[in-house]
Tab-separated table of C-alpha atoms in Angstrom:
chain	number	residue	atom	x	y	z
A	30	UNK	CA	-64.656	-24.278	-38.413
A	31	UNK	CA	-62.159	-21.312	-37.931
A	32	UNK	CA	-60.059	-20.031	-40.830
A	33	UNK	CA	-56.502	-21.303	-40.262
A	34	UNK	CA	-54.798	-17.697	-41.328
A	35	UNK	CA	-56.716	-16.444	-38.107
A	36	UNK	CA	-55.355	-19.343	-35.937
A	37	UNK	CA	-52.005	-18.259	-37.325
A	38	UNK	CA	-52.381	-14.804	-36.644
A	39	UNK	CA	-53.435	-15.302	-33.115
A	40	UNK	CA	-51.047	-17.581	-32.666
A	41	UNK	CA	-47.835	-15.460	-33.925
A	42	UNK	CA	-49.177	-12.717	-31.195
A	43	UNK	CA	-49.097	-15.578	-28.426
A	44	UNK	CA	-45.329	-16.478	-29.503
A	45	UNK	CA	-44.350	-12.864	-30.181
A	46	UNK	CA	-45.703	-12.057	-26.833
A	47	UNK	CA	-44.141	-15.131	-25.169
A	48	UNK	CA	-40.445	-14.636	-26.747
A	49	UNK	CA	-40.735	-11.031	-25.585
A	50	UNK	CA	-41.526	-12.502	-21.929
A	51	UNK	CA	-38.816	-14.688	-22.334
A	52	UNK	CA	-36.096	-12.199	-23.254
A	53	UNK	CA	-37.431	-9.668	-20.189
A	54	UNK	CA	-37.143	-12.574	-18.174
A	55	UNK	CA	-33.661	-14.063	-19.267
A	56	UNK	CA	-32.740	-9.555	-18.813
A	57	UNK	CA	-33.555	-9.739	-15.407
A	58	UNK	CA	-32.208	-12.901	-14.323
A	59	UNK	CA	-29.243	-11.358	-15.977
A	60	UNK	CA	-28.958	-8.402	-14.198
A	61	UNK	CA	-29.470	-10.086	-10.659
A	62	UNK	CA	-26.993	-12.279	-11.276
A	63	UNK	CA	-24.581	-9.832	-12.345
A	64	UNK	CA	-25.416	-7.921	-9.163
A	65	UNK	CA	-25.145	-10.829	-6.937
A	66	UNK	CA	-21.474	-11.874	-8.205
A	67	UNK	CA	-20.678	-8.242	-8.047
A	68	UNK	CA	-21.541	-8.314	-3.967
A	69	UNK	CA	-19.371	-11.122	-3.640
A	70	UNK	CA	-16.114	-10.009	-6.074
A	71	UNK	CA	-15.873	-6.477	-4.971
A	72	UNK	CA	-15.051	-6.642	-1.455
A	73	UNK	CA	-12.653	-9.732	-2.367
A	74	UNK	CA	-11.156	-7.358	-5.838
A	75	UNK	CA	-10.323	-4.543	-2.931
A	76	UNK	CA	-8.942	-7.179	-0.448
A	77	UNK	CA	-6.756	-8.146	-3.279
A	78	UNK	CA	-5.571	-4.418	-3.945
A	79	UNK	CA	-5.073	-3.747	-0.452
A	80	UNK	CA	-2.502	-7.032	-0.006
A	81	UNK	CA	-1.020	-6.101	-3.234
A	82	UNK	CA	-0.307	-2.851	-1.352
A	83	UNK	CA	0.475	-3.996	1.850
A	84	UNK	CA	3.434	-6.368	-0.029
A	85	UNK	CA	4.835	-3.211	-1.613
A	86	UNK	CA	5.452	-2.283	1.901
A	87	UNK	CA	2.310	0.785	2.709
A	88	UNK	CA	1.803	-1.268	6.606
A	89	UNK	CA	-0.570	1.090	7.477
A	90	UNK	CA	-3.325	0.175	4.908
A	91	UNK	CA	-6.368	-2.288	6.297
A	92	UNK	CA	-9.313	-4.214	4.816
A	93	UNK	CA	-12.319	-2.356	5.772
A	94	UNK	CA	-15.154	-5.561	6.445
A	95	UNK	CA	-18.475	-5.082	7.899
A	96	UNK	CA	-19.913	-9.025	7.756
A	97	UNK	CA	-19.222	-11.798	9.826
A	98	UNK	CA	-19.758	-14.411	6.802
A	99	UNK	CA	-16.608	-15.737	5.002
A	100	UNK	CA	-15.612	-12.762	3.421
A	101	UNK	CA	-15.156	-11.032	6.357
A	102	UNK	CA	-13.246	-13.536	8.058
A	103	UNK	CA	-11.232	-13.483	5.182
A	104	UNK	CA	-11.018	-9.402	5.396
A	105	UNK	CA	-9.635	-9.293	8.716
A	106	UNK	CA	-7.000	-11.584	8.224
A	107	UNK	CA	-4.846	-9.193	6.192
A	108	UNK	CA	-5.421	-6.783	9.229
A	109	UNK	CA	-4.305	-9.237	11.492
A	110	UNK	CA	-1.119	-10.424	9.457
A	111	UNK	CA	0.075	-6.668	8.873
A	112	UNK	CA	-0.448	-6.012	13.017
A	113	UNK	CA	1.685	-8.832	13.833
A	114	UNK	CA	4.087	-7.945	10.299
A	115	UNK	CA	4.597	-4.624	12.112
A	116	UNK	CA	5.316	-5.546	15.724
A	117	UNK	CA	8.012	-7.528	14.702
A	118	UNK	CA	9.599	-5.509	12.162
A	119	UNK	CA	9.761	-2.954	15.968
A	120	UNK	CA	11.047	-5.737	17.478
A	121	UNK	CA	13.697	-6.652	15.132
A	122	UNK	CA	14.276	-2.695	14.425
A	123	UNK	CA	14.804	-2.549	18.633
A	124	UNK	CA	17.222	-5.150	18.824
A	125	UNK	CA	19.005	-4.182	15.729
A	126	UNK	CA	19.663	-0.735	17.550
A	127	UNK	CA	19.922	-2.383	21.008
A	128	UNK	CA	23.023	-4.331	19.224
A	129	UNK	CA	24.491	-1.721	17.260
A	130	UNK	CA	24.714	0.820	20.053
A	131	UNK	CA	26.631	-2.198	22.264
A	132	UNK	CA	28.590	-3.491	19.418
A	133	UNK	CA	29.809	0.027	18.397
A	134	UNK	CA	30.416	1.044	22.225
A	135	UNK	CA	33.055	-1.185	22.954
A	136	UNK	CA	36.570	-0.247	22.485
A	137	UNK	CA	37.820	-3.393	21.093
A	138	UNK	CA	37.106	-4.412	17.472
A	139	UNK	CA	34.535	-6.696	16.320
A	140	UNK	CA	34.516	-7.800	13.056
A	141	UNK	CA	32.715	-11.425	11.695
A	142	UNK	CA	33.508	-13.026	9.079
A	143	UNK	CA	32.033	-16.303	7.265
A	144	UNK	CA	33.487	-19.362	5.897
A	145	UNK	CA	33.871	-17.495	2.288
A	146	UNK	CA	35.966	-14.772	3.730
A	147	UNK	CA	32.719	-11.906	3.636
A	148	UNK	CA	32.140	-9.588	6.323
A	149	UNK	CA	28.862	-10.509	8.414
A	150	UNK	CA	29.384	-7.590	10.660
A	151	UNK	CA	31.863	-4.909	12.221
A	152	UNK	CA	31.845	-2.631	14.684
A	153	UNK	CA	33.670	1.264	14.307
A	154	UNK	CA	36.413	-0.140	16.614
A	155	UNK	CA	37.942	-2.752	14.514
A	156	UNK	CA	36.979	0.327	11.203
A	157	UNK	CA	39.795	2.109	12.877
A	158	UNK	CA	41.686	-0.549	13.353
A	159	UNK	CA	41.772	-1.178	9.688
A	160	UNK	CA	41.898	2.363	8.846
A	161	UNK	CA	44.864	2.851	11.719
A	162	UNK	CA	42.716	6.173	12.736
A	163	UNK	CA	39.708	7.246	14.745
A	164	UNK	CA	37.007	4.907	15.468
A	165	UNK	CA	34.388	5.592	12.317
A	166	UNK	CA	32.145	3.123	10.700
A	167	UNK	CA	34.387	0.534	8.427
A	168	UNK	CA	31.884	1.213	5.547
A	169	UNK	CA	28.088	2.375	5.442
A	170	UNK	CA	27.528	-1.307	5.070
A	171	UNK	CA	30.031	-3.834	5.431
A	172	UNK	CA	28.374	-6.586	5.081
A	173	UNK	CA	28.485	-8.986	2.281
A	174	UNK	CA	32.210	-7.218	1.126
A	175	UNK	CA	34.592	-9.867	0.652
A	176	UNK	CA	37.047	-9.486	4.024
A	177	UNK	CA	40.328	-8.975	0.959
A	178	UNK	CA	38.354	-5.228	0.249
A	179	UNK	CA	38.484	-4.497	3.681
A	180	UNK	CA	41.248	-5.697	4.775
A	181	UNK	CA	44.659	-5.230	3.265
A	182	UNK	CA	47.342	-6.490	5.779
A	183	UNK	CA	48.602	-9.764	4.364
A	184	UNK	CA	49.395	-10.668	7.898
A	185	UNK	CA	45.816	-10.654	9.256
A	186	UNK	CA	44.327	-12.255	5.709
A	187	UNK	CA	46.893	-14.986	6.789
A	188	UNK	CA	45.471	-14.755	10.663
A	189	UNK	CA	41.396	-15.108	9.144
A	190	UNK	CA	42.028	-17.750	6.470
A	191	UNK	CA	44.002	-19.813	9.788
A	192	UNK	CA	40.890	-19.682	11.999
A	193	UNK	CA	38.341	-20.456	9.552
A	194	UNK	CA	40.683	-23.712	8.914
A	195	UNK	CA	40.511	-23.881	12.621
A	196	UNK	CA	44.289	-23.686	12.880
């Protein structure tokens, strides 16, 4: 028969080796899991940072993507949105420049007011009429200003009130 102490010594050595093997396996699985998560999360973190930069006005930023999987498809979306947004902004800017050129080239005064008597649009000629001088901008940005701040003549204000009332 084998002494119990020798059996315990042998099993303790095997248990220690088995515990060390399990610890190394756990560390290896943890490292592999971390690397896999980083592989998938790093592009998403970059896309998130780029999206925030685009939202803050940096329209020249793009998302770099080099895969055809879901992450690659997701990466191409902000680039398309930025490109479309830039095209729309350029179109609107061109239309605004054209409108301003036409309105400011008019000899007639044009003043658009909303129902709350706030200025929506005013051309240079109306600035001259209100100021009693040469054509000029009525204000660097008259939009949103109350009409009463720009027009001091009571008869003119009553005319606007009558027009707004539909008389």
